[in-house]
Short mmCIF file of C-alpha atoms and ligand atoms in Angstrom, two decimals:
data_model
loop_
_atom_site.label_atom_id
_atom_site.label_comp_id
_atom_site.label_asym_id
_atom_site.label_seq_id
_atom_site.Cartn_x
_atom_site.Cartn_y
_atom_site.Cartn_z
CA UNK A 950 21.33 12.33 7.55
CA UNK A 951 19.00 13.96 4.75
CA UNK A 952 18.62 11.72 1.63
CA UNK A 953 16.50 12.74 -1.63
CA UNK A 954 15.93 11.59 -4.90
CA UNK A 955 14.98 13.68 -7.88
CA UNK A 956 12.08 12.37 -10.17
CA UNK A 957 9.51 14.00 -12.60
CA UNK A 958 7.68 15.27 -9.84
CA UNK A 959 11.37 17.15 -8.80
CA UNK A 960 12.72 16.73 -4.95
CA UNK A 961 11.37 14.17 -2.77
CA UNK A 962 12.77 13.45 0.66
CA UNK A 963 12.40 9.88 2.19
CA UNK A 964 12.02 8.03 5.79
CA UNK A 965 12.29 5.14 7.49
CA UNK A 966 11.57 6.77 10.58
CA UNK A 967 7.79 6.61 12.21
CA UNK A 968 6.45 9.26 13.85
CA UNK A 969 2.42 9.96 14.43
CA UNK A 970 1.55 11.99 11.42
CA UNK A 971 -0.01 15.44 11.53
CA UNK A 972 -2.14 14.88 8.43
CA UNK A 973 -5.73 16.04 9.02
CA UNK A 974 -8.54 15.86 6.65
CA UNK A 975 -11.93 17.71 6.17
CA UNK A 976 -14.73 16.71 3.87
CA UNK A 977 -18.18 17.15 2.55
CA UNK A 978 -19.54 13.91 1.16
CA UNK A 979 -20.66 14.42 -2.38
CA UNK A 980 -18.82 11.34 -3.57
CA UNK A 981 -20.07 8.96 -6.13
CA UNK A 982 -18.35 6.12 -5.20
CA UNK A 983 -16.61 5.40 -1.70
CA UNK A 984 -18.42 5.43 1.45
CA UNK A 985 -20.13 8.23 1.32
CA UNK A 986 -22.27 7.21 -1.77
CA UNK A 987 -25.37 7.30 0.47
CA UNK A 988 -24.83 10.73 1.40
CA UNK A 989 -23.95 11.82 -2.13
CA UNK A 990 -27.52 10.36 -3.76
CA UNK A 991 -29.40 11.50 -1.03
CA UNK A 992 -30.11 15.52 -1.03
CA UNK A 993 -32.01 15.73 1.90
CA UNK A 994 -29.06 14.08 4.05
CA UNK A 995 -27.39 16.95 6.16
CA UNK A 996 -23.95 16.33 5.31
CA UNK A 997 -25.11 16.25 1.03
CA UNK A 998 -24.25 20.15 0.90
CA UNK A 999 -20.97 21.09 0.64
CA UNK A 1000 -19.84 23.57 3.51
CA UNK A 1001 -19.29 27.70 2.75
CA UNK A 1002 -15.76 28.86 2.20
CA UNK A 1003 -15.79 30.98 5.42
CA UNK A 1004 -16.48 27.26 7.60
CA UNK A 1005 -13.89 25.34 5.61
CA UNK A 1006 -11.28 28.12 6.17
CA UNK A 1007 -12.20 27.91 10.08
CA UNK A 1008 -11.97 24.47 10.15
CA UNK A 1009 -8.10 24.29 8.48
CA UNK A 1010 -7.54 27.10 11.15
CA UNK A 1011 -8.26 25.09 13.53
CA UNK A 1012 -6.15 21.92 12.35
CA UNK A 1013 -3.16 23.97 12.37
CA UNK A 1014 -3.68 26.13 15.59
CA UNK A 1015 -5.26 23.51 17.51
CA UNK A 1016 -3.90 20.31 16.36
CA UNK A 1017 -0.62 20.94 15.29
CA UNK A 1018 -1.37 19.24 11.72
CA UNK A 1019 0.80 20.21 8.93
CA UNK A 1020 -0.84 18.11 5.72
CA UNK A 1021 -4.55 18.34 4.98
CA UNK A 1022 -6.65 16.06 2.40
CA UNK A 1023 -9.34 17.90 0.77
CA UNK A 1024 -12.19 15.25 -0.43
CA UNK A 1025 -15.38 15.97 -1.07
CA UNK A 1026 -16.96 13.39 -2.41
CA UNK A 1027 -15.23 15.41 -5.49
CA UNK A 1028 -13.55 18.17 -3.96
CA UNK A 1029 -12.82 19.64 -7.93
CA UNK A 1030 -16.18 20.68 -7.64
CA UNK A 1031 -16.55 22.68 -4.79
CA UNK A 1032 -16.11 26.36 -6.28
CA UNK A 1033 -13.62 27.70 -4.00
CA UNK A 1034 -11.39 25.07 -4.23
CA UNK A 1035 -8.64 26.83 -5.44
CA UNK A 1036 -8.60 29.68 -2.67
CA UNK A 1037 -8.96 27.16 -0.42
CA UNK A 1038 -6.04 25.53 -1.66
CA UNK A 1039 -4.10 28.88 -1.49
CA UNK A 1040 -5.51 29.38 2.11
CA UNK A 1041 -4.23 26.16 3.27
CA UNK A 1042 -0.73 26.21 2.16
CA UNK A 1043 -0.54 30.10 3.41
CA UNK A 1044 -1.38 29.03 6.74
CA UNK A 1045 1.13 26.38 7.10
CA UNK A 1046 -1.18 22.69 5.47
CA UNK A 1047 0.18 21.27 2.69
CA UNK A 1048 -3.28 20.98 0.76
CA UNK A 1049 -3.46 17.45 -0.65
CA UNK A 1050 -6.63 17.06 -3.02
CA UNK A 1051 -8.43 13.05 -3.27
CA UNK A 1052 -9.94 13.12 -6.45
CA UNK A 1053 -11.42 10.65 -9.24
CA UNK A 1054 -9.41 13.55 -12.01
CA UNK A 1055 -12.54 14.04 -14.12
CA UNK A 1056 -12.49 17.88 -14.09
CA UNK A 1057 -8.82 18.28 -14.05
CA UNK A 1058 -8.52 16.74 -17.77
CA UNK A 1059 -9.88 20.23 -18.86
CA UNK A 1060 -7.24 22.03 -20.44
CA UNK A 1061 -5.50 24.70 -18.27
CA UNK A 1062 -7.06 23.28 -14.40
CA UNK A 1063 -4.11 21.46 -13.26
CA UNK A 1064 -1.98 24.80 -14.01
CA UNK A 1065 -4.77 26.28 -11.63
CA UNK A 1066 -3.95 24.07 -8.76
CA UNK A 1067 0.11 24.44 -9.27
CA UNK A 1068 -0.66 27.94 -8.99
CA UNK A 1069 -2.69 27.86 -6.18
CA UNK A 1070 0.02 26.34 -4.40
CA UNK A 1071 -1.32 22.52 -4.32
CA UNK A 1072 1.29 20.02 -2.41
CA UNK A 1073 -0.46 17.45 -4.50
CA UNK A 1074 -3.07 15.20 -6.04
CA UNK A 1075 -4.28 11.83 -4.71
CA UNK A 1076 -6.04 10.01 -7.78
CA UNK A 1077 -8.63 7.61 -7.51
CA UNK A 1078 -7.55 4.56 -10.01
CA UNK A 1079 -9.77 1.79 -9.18
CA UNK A 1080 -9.21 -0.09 -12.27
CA UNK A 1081 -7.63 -0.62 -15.91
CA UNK A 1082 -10.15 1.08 -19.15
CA UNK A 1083 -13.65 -0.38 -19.01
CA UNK A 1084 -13.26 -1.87 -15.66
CA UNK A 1085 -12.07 1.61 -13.88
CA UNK A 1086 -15.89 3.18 -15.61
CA UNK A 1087 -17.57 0.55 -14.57
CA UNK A 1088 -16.47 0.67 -11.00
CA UNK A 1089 -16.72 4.38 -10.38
CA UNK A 1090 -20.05 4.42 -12.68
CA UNK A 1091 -19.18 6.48 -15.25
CA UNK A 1092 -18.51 6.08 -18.80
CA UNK A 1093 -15.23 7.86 -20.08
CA UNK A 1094 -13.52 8.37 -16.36
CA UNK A 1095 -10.79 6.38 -17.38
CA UNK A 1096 -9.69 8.63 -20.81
CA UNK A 1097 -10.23 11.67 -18.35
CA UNK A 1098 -7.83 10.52 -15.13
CA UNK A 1099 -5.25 9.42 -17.78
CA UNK A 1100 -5.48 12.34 -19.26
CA UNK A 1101 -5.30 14.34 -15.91
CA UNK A 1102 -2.32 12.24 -14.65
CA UNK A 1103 -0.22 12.66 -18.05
CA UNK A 1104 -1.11 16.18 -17.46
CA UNK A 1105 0.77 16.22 -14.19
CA UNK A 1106 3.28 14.55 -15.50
CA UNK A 1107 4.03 16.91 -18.01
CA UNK A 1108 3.60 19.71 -15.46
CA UNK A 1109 5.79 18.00 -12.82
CA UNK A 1110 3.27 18.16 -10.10
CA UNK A 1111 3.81 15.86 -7.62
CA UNK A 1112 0.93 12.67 -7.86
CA UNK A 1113 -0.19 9.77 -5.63
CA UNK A 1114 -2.64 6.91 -6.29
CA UNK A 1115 -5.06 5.38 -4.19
CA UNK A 1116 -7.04 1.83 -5.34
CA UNK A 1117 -9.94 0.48 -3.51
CA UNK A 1118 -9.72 -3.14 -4.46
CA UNK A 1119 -12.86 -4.31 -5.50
CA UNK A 1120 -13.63 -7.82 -7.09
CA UNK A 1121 -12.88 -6.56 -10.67
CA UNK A 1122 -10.32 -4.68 -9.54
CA UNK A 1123 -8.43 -7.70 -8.55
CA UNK A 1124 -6.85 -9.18 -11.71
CA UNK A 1125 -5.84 -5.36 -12.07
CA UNK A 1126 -4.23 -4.52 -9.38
CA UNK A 1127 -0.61 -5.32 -10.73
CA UNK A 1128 -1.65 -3.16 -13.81
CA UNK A 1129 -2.12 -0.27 -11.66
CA UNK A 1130 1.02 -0.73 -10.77
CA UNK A 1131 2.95 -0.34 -13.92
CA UNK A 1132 0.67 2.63 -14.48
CA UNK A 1133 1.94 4.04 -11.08
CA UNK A 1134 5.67 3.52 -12.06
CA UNK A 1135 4.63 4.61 -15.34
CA UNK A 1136 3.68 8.20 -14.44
CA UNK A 1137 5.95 8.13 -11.45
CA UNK A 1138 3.21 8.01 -8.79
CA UNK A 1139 5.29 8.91 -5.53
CA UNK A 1140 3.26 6.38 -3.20
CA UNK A 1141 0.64 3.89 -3.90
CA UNK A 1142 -2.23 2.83 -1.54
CA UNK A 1143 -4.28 -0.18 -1.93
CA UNK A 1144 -7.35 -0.45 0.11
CA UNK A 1145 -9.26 -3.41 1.00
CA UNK A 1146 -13.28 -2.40 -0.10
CA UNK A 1147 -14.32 -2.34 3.75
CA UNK A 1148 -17.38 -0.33 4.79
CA UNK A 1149 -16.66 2.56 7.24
CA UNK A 1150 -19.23 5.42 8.11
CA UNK A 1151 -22.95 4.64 8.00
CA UNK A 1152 -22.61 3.04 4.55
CA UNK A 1153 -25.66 1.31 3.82
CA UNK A 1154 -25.85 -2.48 4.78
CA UNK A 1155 -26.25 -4.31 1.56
CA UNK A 1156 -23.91 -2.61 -1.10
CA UNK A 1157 -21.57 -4.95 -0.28
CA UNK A 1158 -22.07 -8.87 -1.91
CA UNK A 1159 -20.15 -11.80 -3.11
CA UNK A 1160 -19.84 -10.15 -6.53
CA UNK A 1161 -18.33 -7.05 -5.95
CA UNK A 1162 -16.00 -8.01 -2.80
CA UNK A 1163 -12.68 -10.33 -2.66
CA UNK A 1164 -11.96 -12.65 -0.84
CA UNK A 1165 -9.07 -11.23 1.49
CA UNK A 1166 -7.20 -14.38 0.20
CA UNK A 1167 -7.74 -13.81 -3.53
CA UNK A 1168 -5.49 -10.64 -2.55
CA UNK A 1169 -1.88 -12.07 -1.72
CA UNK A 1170 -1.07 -13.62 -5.42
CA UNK A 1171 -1.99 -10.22 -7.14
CA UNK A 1172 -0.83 -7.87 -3.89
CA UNK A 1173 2.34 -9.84 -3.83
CA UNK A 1174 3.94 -9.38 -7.37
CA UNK A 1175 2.41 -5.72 -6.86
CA UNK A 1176 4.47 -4.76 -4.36
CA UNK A 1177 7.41 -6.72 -5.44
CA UNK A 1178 7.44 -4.52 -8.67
CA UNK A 1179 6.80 -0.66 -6.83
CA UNK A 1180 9.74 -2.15 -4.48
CA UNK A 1181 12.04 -2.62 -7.43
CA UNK A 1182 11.00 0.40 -8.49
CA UNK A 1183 11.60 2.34 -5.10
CA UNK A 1184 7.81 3.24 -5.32
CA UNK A 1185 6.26 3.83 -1.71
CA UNK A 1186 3.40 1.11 -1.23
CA UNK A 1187 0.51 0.42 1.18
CA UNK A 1188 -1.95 -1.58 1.80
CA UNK A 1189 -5.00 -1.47 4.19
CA UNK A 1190 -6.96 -3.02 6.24
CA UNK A 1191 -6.10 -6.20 5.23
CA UNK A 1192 -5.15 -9.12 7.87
CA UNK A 1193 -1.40 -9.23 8.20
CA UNK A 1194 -1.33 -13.10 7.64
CA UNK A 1195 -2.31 -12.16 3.79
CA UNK A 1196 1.34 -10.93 3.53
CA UNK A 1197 4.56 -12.20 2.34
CA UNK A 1198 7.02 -11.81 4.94
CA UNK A 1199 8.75 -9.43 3.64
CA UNK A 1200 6.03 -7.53 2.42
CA UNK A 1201 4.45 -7.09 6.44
CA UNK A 1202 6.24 -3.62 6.61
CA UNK A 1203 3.46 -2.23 3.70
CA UNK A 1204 0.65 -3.15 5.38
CA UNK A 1205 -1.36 -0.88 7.90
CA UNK A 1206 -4.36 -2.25 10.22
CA UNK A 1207 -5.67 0.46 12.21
CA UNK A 1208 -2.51 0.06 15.14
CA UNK A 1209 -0.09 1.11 12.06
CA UNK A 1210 -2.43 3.46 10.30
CA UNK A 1211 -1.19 6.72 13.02
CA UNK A 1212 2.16 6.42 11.40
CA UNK A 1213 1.90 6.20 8.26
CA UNK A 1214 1.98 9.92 7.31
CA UNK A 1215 -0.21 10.19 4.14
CA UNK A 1216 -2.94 9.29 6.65
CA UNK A 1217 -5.27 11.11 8.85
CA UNK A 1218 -4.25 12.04 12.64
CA UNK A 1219 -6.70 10.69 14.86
CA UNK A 1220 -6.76 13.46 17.29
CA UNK A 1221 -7.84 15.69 14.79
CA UNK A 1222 -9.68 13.12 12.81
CA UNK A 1223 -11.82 12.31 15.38
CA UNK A 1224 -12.90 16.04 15.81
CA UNK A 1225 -13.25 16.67 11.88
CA UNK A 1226 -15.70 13.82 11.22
CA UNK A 1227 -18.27 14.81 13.70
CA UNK A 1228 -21.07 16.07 12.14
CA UNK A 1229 -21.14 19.65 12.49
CA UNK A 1230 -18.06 19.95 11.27
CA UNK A 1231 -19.19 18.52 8.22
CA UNK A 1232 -22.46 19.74 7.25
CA UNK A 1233 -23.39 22.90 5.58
CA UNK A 1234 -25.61 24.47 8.11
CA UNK A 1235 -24.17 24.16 11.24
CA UNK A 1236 -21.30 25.78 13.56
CA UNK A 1237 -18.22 24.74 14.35
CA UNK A 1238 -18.45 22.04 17.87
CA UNK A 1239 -15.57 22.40 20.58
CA UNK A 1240 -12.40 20.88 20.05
CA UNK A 1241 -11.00 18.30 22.78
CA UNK A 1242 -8.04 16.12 22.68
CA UNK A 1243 -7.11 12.55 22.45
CA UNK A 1244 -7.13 10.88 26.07
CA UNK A 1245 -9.61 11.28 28.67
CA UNK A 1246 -12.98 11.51 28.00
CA UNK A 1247 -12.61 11.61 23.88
CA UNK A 1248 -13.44 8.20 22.96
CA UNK A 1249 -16.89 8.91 24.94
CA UNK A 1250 -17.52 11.94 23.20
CA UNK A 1251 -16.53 10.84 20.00
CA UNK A 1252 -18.87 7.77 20.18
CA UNK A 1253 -21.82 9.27 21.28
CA UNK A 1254 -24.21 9.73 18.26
CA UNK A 1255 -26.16 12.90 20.42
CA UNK A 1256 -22.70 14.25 20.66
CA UNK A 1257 -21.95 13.90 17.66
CA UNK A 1258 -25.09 15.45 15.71
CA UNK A 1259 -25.32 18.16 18.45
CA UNK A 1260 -23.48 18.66 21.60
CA UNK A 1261 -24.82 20.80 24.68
CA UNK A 1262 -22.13 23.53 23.85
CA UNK A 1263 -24.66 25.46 21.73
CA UNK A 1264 -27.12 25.14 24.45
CA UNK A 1265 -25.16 26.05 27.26
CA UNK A 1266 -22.02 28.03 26.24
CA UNK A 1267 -20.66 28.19 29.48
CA UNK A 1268 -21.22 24.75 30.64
CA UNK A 1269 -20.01 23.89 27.51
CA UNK A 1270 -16.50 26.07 28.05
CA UNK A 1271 -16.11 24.56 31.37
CA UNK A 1272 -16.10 20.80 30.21
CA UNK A 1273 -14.21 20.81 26.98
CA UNK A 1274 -11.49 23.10 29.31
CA UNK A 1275 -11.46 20.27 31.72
CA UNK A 1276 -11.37 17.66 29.07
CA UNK A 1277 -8.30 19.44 27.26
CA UNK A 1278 -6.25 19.38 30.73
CA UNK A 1279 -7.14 16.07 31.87
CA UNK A 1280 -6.39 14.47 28.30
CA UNK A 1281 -2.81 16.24 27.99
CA UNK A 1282 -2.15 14.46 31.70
CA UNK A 1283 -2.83 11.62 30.60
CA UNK A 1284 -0.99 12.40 27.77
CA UNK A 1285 2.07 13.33 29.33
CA UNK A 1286 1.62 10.15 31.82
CA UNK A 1287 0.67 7.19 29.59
CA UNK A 1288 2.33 8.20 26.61
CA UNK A 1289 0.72 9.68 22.83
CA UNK A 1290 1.87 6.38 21.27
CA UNK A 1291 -0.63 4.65 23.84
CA UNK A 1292 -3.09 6.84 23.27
CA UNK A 1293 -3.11 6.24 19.48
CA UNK A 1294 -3.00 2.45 20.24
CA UNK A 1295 -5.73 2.60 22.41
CA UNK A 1296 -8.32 4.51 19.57
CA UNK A 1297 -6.75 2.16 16.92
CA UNK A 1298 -8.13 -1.18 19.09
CA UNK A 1299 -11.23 1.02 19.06
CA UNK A 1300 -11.93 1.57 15.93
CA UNK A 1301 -11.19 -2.24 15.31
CA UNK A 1302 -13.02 -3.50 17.27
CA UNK A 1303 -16.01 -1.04 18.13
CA UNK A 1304 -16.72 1.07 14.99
CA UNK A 1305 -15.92 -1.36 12.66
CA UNK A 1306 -16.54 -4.91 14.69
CA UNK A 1307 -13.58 -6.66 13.45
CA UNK A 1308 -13.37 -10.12 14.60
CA UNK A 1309 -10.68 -12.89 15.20
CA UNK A 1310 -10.72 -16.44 14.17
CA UNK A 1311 -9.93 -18.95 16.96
CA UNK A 1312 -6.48 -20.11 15.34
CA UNK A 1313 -5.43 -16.48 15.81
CA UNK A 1314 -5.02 -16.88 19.77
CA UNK A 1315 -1.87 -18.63 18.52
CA UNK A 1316 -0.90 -16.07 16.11
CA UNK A 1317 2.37 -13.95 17.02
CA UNK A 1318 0.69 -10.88 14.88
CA UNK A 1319 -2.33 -11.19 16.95
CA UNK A 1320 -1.54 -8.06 19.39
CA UNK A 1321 -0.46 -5.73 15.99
CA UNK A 1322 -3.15 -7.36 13.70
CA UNK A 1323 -7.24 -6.19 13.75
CA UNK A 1324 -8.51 -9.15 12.22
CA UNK A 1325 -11.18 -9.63 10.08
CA UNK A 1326 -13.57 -6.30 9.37
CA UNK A 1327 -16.77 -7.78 10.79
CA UNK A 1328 -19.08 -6.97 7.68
CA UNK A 1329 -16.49 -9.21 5.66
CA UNK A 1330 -16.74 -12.00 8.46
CA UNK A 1331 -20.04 -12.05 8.14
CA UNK A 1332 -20.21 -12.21 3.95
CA UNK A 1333 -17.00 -14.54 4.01
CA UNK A 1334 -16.29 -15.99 7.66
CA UNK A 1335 -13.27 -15.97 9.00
CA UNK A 1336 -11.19 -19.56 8.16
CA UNK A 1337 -8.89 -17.81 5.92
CA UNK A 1338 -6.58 -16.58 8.61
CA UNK A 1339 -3.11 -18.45 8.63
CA UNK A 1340 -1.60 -17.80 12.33
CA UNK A 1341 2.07 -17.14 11.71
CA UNK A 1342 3.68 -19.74 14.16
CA UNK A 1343 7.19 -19.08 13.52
CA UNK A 1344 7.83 -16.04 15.38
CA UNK A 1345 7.60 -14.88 19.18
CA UNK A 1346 4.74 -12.47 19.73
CA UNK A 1347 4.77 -9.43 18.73
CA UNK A 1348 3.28 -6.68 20.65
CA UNK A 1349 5.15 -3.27 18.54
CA UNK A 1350 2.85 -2.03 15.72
CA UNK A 1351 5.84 -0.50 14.47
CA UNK A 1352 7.44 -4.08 14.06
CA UNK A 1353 7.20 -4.74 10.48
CA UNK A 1354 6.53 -1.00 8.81
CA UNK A 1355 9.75 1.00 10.27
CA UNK A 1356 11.13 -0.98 7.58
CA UNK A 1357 9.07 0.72 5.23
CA UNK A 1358 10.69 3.51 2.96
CA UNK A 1359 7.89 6.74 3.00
CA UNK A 1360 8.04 9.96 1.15
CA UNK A 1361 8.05 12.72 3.51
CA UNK A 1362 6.75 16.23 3.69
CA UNK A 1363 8.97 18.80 3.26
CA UNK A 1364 8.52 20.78 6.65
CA UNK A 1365 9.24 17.24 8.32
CA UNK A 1366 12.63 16.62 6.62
CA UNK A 1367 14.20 16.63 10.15
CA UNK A 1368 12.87 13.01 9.96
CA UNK A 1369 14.31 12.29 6.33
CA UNK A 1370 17.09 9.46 5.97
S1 SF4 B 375 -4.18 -12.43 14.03
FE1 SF4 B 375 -5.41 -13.76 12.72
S2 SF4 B 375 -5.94 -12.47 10.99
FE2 SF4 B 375 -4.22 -11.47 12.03
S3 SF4 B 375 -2.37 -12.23 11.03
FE3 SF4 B 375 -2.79 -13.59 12.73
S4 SF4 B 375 -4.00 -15.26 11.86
FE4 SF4 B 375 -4.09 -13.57 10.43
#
């Protein structure tokens, strides 16, 4: 059965059905504020550069051909500023990726650049709100951002081109973060992501302190009458990387730990995510590396840092043929034996527990969320601890990450409206 609603930002098809999304992403790093920043402020870093067209272009080819993905996010840092953004735009949706652009809205308050995108055939904007006026300046560092991404979103509005936002919830943030909602219903934001201000990458040690992170705790009050309101307002809402137990009940089907992040499908596919954020895919100077596939051999490959910065493929084409062709038969084996979903549980645990060093507090062994739940991200453990957690008790383990968020109402993509209610 195919359900839709019409709003401002015209048809919109809906799911309660989960399925591994096919979203891939490629980036740059030029932002000013997100975990990238050191990358940004730092010329000499080799990712600081934003790629050539002709290396983007390959790199969407490859998403599609190779890795089946059907969505792409375009960030950048700043991806408004990269000046082929708009054929790039046009390139992806020709080729079969809805072309999805993260940005903080700055340049599209000019008059005439959101008419640009529509034309270039944009699926739509993700805007960075990360605050209310003064607050929203101060966080992203810049006076007058706030005028210019209201302006942008009323400007989208107006044009009916379809808008999501995204709010990293810093300390200031907090008080805030039912405001953002009423903005988000205001100019009929299709989904809504709230993101716990984790480090990921190889963010600097040290930008993170008592003063500009929450405690996970100070969260639920705020988070709670948040997502009560975008549910009355049949609003899609998320909210990540935060422990489960800092959840209503009811509200456990909107939040995504790293075991619920493959399905949600405004979010990145692994597979291809793990291929996209190696580094020669992402700086300027610097071929394409060899694609492989989830399963056998991948997490090894992905986790090794002289893999990552340079693999032997350039050195030794042919050796370099031969091993990614065994990798890409072994991993679709085990693939077709174990299962994708396992697969995608498997790098989820990883990138818990390995990249990020979450960490569990002893009352959690008697937690029923424990097997679905990462935990506490290990930088906040170590700025915070982890006592906050509040095993739920009341329930018989869980062990289905899918559990609480098929539940979950999500917008869907238009080519995947087989999945629609
Ligand atoms: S496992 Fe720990 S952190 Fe996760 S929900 Fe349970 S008590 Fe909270």
């Amino acid at each position: 059965m195919t359900a839709t609603i019409t709003g401002s930002a015209g048809e919109v098809l809906k799911t309660k059905k989960r399925v591994l999304t096919r979203r891939g992403q490629t980036c740059n790093q030029r932002c000013y504020f997100c975990y990238f920043l050191n990358k940004i402020s730092n010329e000499s870093h080799p990712e600081h550069a934003f790629m050539s067209f002709d290396k983007a272009k390959q790199i969407c080819k490859t998403l599609v051909d190779f890795y089946h993905n059907n969505a792409i996010d375009i960030q950048g840092g700043e991806p408004t500023i990269y000046r082929e953004i708009l054929d790039l735009c046009q390139y992806c949706h020709d080729i079969g990726l809805y072309p999805t652009l993260i940005t903080n809205g700055i340049a599209l308050s000019q008059e005439g650049k959101l008419e640009q995108y529509r034309d270039h055939r944009l699926r739509d904007f993700l805007v960075s709100l990360h605050g209310i006026g003064k607050v929203h300046d101060q966080v992203v560092g810049a006076p007058g951002a706030y005028g210019c991404i209201t302006k942008a979103l009323e400007g989208m509005v107006r044009l009916g081109i379809p808008r999501r936002i995204n709010c990293t919830m810093s300390k200031p943030v907090v008080p805030l973060i039912p405001e953002i909602a009423r903005k988000s219903i205001e100019y009929g934001a299709l989904a809504v992501n709230y993101i716990a201000f984790n480090p990921f990458e190889d963010q600097k040690a040290g930008i993170r302190t008592h003063e500009n992170v929450p405690r996970y705790s100070d969260l639920r009050g705020p988070l709670t009458e948040t997502l009560d309101m975008l549910e009355e307002a049949g609003i899609e809402a998320n909210v990540r990387y935060v422990p489960l137990c800092m959840a209503e009940p009811r509200h456990r089907k909107n939040f995504y730990n790293f075991q619920q992040l493959p399905y949600d499908t405004h979010e990145w596919d692994y597979e291809s995510w793990m291929w996209t954020m190696m580094y020669p895919q992402r700086m300027r100077d610097s071929s394409l590396n060899a694609t492989y596939r989830l399963g056998y051999g991948a997490s090894g490959l992905y986790r090794s840092d002289a893999f990552q910065r340079r693999d032997a493929f350039e050195q030794s084409p042919v050796k370099g043929r031969i091993k990614y062709g065994v990798q890409h038969v072994l991993a679709r084996v085990e693939s077709a034996v174990r299962g994708r979903d396992v697969l995608y549980r498997e790098e989820a645990k990883l990138r818990a527990s390995v990249d990020c060093g979450y960490r569990y507090h002893d009352g959690c062994n008697r937690c029923a969320l424990k097997n679905i739940c990462d935990g506490f991200h290990g930088d906040y453990a170590d700025l915070f601890g982890t006592a906050e957690a509040k095993p739920a008790t009341d329930l018989r383990p869980i062990d289905d990450p899918l559990y609480f968020i098929k539940d979950q109402v999500k917008v869907v993509e238009p080519e995947d409206k087989e999945w629609a209610m």
